XYZ file of C-alpha atoms in Angstrom:
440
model
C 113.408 139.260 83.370
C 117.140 138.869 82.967
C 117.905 137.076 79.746
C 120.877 135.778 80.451
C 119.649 134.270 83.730
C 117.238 131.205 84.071
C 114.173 132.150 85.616
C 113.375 130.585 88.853
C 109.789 130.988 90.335
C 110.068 130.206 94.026
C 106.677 129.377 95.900
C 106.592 128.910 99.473
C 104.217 130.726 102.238
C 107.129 130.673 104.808
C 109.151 134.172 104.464
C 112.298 133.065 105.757
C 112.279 130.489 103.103
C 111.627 133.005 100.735
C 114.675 135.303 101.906
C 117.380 132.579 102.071
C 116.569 131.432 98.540
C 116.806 134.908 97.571
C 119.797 135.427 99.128
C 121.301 132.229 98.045
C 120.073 131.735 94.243
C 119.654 135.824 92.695
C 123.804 136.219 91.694
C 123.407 132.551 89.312
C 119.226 133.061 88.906
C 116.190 135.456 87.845
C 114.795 134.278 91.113
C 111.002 135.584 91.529
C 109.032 134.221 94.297
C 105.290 134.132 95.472
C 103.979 133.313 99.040
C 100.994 131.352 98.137
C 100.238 128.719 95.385
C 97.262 130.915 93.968
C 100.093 133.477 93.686
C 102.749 131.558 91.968
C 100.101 130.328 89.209
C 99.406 133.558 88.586
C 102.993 134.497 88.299
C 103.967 131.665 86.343
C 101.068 132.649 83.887
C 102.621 136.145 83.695
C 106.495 134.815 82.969
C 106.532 131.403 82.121
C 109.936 130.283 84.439
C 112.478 127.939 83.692
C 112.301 126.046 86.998
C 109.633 126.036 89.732
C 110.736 125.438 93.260
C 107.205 124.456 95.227
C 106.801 124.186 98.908
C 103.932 120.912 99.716
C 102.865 122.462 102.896
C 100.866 125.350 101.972
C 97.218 126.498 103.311
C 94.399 126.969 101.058
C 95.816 125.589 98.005
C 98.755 123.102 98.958
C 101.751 122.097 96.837
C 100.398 118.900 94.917
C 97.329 120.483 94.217
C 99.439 123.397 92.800
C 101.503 121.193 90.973
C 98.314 119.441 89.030
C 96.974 122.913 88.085
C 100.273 124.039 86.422
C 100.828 120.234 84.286
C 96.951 120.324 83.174
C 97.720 124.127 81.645
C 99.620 123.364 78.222
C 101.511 126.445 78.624
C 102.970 125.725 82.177
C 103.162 121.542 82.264
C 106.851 121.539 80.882
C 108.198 123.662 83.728
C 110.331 120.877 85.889
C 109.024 121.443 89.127
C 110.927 120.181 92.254
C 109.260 120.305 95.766
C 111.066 121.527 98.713
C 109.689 120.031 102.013
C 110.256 119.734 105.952
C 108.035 115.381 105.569
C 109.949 112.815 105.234
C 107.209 111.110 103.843
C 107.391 108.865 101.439
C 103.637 108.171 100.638
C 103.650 112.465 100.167
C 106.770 112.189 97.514
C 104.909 109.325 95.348
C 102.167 111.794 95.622
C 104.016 114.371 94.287
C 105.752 112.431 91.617
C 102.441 111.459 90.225
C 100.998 114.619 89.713
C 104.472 115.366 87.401
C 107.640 116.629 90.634
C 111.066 116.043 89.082
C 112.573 116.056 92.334
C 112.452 116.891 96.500
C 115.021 118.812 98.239
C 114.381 118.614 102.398
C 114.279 121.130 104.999
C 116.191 122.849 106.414
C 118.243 123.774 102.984
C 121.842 122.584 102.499
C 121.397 125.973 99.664
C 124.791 124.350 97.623
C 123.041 120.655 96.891
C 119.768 123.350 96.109
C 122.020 125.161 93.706
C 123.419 122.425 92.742
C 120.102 120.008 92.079
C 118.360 123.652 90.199
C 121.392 123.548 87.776
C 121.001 119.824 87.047
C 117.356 119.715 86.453
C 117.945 122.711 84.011
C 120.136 120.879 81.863
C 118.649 117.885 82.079
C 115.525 120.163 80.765
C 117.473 121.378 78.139
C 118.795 117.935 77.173
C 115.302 116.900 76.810
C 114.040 119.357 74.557
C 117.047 118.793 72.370
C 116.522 114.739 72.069
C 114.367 115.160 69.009
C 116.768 116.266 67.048
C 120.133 115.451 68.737
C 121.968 112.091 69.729
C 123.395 114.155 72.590
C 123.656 111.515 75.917
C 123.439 112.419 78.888
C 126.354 110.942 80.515
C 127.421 113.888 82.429
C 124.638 115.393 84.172
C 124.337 115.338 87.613
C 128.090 113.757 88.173
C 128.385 116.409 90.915
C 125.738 114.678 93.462
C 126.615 111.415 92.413
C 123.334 110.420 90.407
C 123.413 107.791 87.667
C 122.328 108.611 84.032
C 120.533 106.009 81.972
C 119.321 106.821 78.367
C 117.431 104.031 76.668
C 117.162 104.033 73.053
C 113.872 101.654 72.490
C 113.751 101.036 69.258
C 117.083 99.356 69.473
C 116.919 97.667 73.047
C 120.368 99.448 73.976
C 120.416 101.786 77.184
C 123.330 104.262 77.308
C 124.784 105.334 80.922
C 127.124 107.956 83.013
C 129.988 107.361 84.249
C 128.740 107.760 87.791
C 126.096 104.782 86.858
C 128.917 102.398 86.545
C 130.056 103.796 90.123
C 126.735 103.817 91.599
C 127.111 99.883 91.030
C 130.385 99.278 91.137
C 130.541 98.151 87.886
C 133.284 97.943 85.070
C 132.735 101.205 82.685
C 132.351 98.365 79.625
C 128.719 98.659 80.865
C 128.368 101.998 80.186
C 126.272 100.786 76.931
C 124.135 97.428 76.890
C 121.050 95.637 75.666
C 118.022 96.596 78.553
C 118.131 92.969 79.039
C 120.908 93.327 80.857
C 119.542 95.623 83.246
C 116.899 93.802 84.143
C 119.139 90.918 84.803
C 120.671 93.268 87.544
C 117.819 93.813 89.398
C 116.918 92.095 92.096
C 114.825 88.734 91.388
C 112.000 89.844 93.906
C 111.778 93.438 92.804
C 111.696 92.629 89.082
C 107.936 92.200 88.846
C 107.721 95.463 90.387
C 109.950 97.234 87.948
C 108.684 95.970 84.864
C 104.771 96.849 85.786
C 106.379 100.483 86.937
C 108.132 100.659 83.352
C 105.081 99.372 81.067
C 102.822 102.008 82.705
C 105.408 104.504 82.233
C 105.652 103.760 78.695
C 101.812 103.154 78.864
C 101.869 107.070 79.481
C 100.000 106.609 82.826
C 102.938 107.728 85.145
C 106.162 108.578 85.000
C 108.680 105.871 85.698
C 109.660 105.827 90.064
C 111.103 102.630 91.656
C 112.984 101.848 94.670
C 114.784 98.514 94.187
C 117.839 96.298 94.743
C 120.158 96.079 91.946
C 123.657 93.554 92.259
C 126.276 95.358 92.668
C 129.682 94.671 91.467
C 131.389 92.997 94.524
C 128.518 90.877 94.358
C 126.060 92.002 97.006
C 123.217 94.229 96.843
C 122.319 97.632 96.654
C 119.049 99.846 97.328
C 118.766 102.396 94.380
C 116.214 104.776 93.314
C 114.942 105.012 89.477
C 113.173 107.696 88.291
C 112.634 108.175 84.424
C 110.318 109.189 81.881
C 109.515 108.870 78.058
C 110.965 112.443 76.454
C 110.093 110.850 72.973
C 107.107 109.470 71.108
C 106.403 108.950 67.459
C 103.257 110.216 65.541
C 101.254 107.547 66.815
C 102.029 107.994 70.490
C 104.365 104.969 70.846
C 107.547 105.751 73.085
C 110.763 105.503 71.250
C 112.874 107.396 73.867
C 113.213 106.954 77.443
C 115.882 108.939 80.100
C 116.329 108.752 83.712
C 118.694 108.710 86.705
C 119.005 106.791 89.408
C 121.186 107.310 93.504
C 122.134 104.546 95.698
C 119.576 104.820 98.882
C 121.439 101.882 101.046
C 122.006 104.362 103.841
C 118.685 105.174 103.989
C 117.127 102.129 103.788
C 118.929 101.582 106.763
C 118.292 103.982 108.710
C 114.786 103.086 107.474
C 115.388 99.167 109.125
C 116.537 100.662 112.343
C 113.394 103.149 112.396
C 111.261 100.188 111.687
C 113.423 97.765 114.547
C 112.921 100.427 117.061
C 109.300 100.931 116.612
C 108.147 97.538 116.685
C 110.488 95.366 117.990
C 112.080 94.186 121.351
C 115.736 95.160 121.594
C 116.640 92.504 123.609
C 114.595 89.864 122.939
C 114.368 90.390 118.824
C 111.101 89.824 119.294
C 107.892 91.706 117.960
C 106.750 94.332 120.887
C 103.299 95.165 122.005
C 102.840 97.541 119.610
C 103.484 94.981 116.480
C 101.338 92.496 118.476
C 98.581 94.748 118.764
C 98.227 95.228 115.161
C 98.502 91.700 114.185
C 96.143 90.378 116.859
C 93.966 93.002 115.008
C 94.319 91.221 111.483
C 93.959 87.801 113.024
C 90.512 89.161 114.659
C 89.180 90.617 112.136
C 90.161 88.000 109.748
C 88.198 85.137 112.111
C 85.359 87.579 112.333
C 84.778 87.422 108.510
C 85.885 83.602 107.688
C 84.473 81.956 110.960
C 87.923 80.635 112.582
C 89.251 81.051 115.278
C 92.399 82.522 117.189
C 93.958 81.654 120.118
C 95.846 84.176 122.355
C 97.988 83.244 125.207
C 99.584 85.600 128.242
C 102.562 84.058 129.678
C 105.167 85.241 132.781
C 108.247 83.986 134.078
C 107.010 82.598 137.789
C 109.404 84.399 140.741
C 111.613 86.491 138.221
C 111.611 89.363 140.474
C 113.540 87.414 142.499
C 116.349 86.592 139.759
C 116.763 89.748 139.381
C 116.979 90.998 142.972
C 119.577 87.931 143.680
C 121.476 88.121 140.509
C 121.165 90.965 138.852
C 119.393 92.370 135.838
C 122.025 90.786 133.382
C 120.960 87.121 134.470
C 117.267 88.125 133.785
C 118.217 89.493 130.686
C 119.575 86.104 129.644
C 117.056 84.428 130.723
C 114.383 86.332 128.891
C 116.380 86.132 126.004
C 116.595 82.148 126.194
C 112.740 82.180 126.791
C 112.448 83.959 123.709
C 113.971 81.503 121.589
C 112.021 78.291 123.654
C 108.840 79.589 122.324
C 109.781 80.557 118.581
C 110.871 76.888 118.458
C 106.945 75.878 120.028
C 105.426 77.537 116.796
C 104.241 77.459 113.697
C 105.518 79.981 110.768
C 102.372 81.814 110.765
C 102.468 82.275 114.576
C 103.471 85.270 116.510
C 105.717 85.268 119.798
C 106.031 88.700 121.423
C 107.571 90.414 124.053
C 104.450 92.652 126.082
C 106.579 93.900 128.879
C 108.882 92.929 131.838
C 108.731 88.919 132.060
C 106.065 88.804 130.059
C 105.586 87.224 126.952
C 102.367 86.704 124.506
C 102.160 83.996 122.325
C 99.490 84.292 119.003
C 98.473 81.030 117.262
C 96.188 81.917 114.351
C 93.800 79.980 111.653
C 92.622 77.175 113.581
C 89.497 75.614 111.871
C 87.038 73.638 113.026
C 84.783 73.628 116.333
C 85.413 75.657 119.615
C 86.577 71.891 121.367
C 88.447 71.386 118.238
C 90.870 74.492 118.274
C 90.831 74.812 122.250
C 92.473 71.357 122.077
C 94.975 71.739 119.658
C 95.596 75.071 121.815
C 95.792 73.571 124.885
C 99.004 70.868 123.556
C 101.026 73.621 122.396
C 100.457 75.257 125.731
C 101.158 72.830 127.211
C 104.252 72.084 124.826
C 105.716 75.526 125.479
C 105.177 74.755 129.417
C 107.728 72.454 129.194
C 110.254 73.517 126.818
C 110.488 76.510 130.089
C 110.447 73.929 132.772
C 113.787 72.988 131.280
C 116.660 74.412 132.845
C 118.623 77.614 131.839
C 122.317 78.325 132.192
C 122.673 81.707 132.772
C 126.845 82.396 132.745
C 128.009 79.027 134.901
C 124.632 78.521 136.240
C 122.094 76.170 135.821
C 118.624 78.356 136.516
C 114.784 76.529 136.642
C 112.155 78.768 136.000
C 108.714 77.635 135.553
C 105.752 79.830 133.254
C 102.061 80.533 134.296
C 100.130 80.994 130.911
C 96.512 81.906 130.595
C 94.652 80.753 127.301
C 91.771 82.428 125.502
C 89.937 81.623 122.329
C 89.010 84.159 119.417
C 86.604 84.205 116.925
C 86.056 87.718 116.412
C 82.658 87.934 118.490
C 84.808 90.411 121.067
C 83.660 93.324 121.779
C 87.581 94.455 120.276
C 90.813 93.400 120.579
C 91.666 94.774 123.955
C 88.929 92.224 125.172
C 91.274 89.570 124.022
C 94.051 90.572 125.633
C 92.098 91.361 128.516
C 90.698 87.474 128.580
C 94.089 85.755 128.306
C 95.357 88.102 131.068
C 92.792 86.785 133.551
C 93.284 83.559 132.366
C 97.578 84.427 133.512
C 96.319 85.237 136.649
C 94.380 82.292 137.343
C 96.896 80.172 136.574
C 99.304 82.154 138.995
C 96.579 81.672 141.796
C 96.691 77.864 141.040
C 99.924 77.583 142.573
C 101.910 78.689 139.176
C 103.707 76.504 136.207
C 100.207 75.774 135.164
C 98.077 77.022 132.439
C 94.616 78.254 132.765
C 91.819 78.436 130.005
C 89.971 81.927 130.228
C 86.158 80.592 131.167
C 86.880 77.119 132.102
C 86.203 77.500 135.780
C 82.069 78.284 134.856
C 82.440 75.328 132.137
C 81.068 77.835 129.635
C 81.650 78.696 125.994
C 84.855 79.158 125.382
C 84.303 82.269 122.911
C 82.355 84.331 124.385
């Protein structure tokens, strides 16, 4: 071991990992690595490192489970550990943060923000060992990648920042030391709760401190951060006195997030919730009215002769007028409702928690069918023309007797198609023609 360099213990069961971090880290590091986690605790056990860089995907014994072994031995569970990862996965980085990971870096490596990040955990590591003794702040760690430093003295309510906290908010630097109360009064109304329970279990000693929130930033909007802390300071009795973190403006990502989210289960045209959305709430509505008796009601609808808009006019008039049909039947419904877009010209319509008897709900069902048939009867003006289309909708009840939810789709498409062979602009209820039960 080279005394003058920190010790780095790199474990990762991917070679080429294993070789660029060696290339990369061995002029500024003691870098010694391991290709397996059962390895690099035994390595760890032999020369305790300064920093641990752990891989999550591993077989046999995986990162996280790694990680938990080294924080339950005494003589290994101050070694800041930071996992380095291909998932972007946030359910696997709360995982890892739980069992005691200081940080994730993502593959493939960008090796200077790896450099970079090993330095700054290393002094923040060193800051924290010196806090006992020292009233040293931490205002100037990790100014290089932009990260926010908060130090919060308990005892006397004041919290001590950075100078890249201030810019992380936009804020005046006459901030850069302030009761607590005034961060809280920062954050975000409806992510308060949040933060608080995440802080009291943090100072609880249950888990170290992790929050993604909106804080106001200084033009007056709001930003997405992400808080991470911990307690680095109790008294004899166990009570915290001492509490550091940092904390990195995530707007981009949560955009990027949005967008992810948009694309997955919404229309792009219409705005409206896609097949795929639909699907998932008519499962929550079904099994909902299997377990408290209510019912459901599902209807199919389609556009009657929109082919032939389309072949006349082009696909930019149908466009509009999907898009106008869209916002016909939002108007039709309540709150709790969903309107979706399955395909094409067609559009399904969810009405949910209707009480009551079968002939109860199918009635209320059939006037808002029968509202929505003729808020589309009206006409459209599509550019300088004035368009009439007409919808067929078929009907179906739920209660969560089905055999599943593609039953219920199933049922309110035959019902559609009825309704087309009735001549169209109609709406048909799935059973009605054998006067049966409507939930069958």
């Amino acid at each position: 071991m080279n005394p003058e360099k920190p010790t780095i213990l790199a474990i990762d069961d991917t070679p080429a990992n294993l070789m660029m971090l060696g290339a990369a880290l061995a002029g500024e590091f003691d870098l010694r690595i391991a290709a397996s986690g059962s390895e690099g605790l035994a390595t760890a056990a032999r020369v305790v490192p300064d920093l641990i860089l752990l891989d999550v995907m591993m077989p046999e014994l995986d990162g996280i489970e790694t990680c938990r072994r080294l924080k339950a031995d005494p003589a290994l569970r101050d070694i800041p550990v930071i996992f380095i990862t291909a998932l972007a996965d946030f359910g696997s980085e709360l995982a890892g943060l739980n069992v005691g990971a200081v940080e994730y870096i993502a593959k493939p490596f960008r090796i200077d923000l790896v450099r970079q990040r090993i330095r700054n955990i290393l002094q923040l590591a060193r800051l924290n060992r010196e806090l006992a003794d020292s009233e040293e702040r931490l205002r100037y760690v990790m100014e290089a990648t932009g990260d926010g430093i908060w130090d919060w003295d308990i005892d006397s309510g004041m919290v001590s920042h950075n100078h890249a906290w201030c810019r992380v908010l936009g804020l005046e630097e006459s901030l850069l030391r302030h009761p607590v109360a005034t961060f809280e009064s920062l954050v975000h109304p409806d992510d308060l709760p949040a933060v608080r329970e995440a802080i009291e279990a943090c100072l609880a000693g249950s888990a170290p401190y992790a929050s993604e929130h909106r804080m106001r930033h200084g033009d007056g909007g709001y930003v997405w951060v992400s808080d991470r802390g911990d307690v680095v300071r109790r008294d004899a009795e166990g009570r915290p006195r001492r509490m550091v973190g940092c904390v990195k403006n995530i707007d981009e990502l949560k955009l990027k997030e949005a967008e992810i989210h948009r694309l997955a289960f919404y229309d792009p045209l219409t705005g409206l919730p896609n097949r795929r959305l639909l699907t998932d709430r008519l499962q929550q509505s079904w099994l909902a009215n299997k377990r408290h008796g209510g019912f459901g009601v599902l209807m199919f609808l389609d556009m009657d002769r929109f082919k032939q808009l389309n072949d006349t006019y082009g696909h930019a008039m149908g466009d509009q007028l999907l898009v106008q049909v869209a916002a016909r039947l939002q108007q039709c419904v309540r709150e709790q409702d969903t309107v979706a877009r399955f395909g094409g010209d067609e559009f399904v319509v969810m009405l949910d928690r209707f009480s009551g008897t079968p002939e109860a709900a199918l009635g209320a069902a059939r006037n808002i069918g029968e509202k929505i048939r003729a808020a589309l009867n009206a006409p459209y003006r599509l550019g300088d023309m004035a368009y009439a289309s007409t919808p067929s909708i078929g009907l179906c009840l739920f209660d969560g007797r089905e055999a599943n939810v593609d039953e219920v789709l199933k049922r309110a498409d035959i019902a559609m198609y009825a309704a087309k062979s009735a001549g169209r602009n109609t709406l048909r209820v799935f059973g009605e023609a054998e006067q049966s039960d409507f939930v069958l």
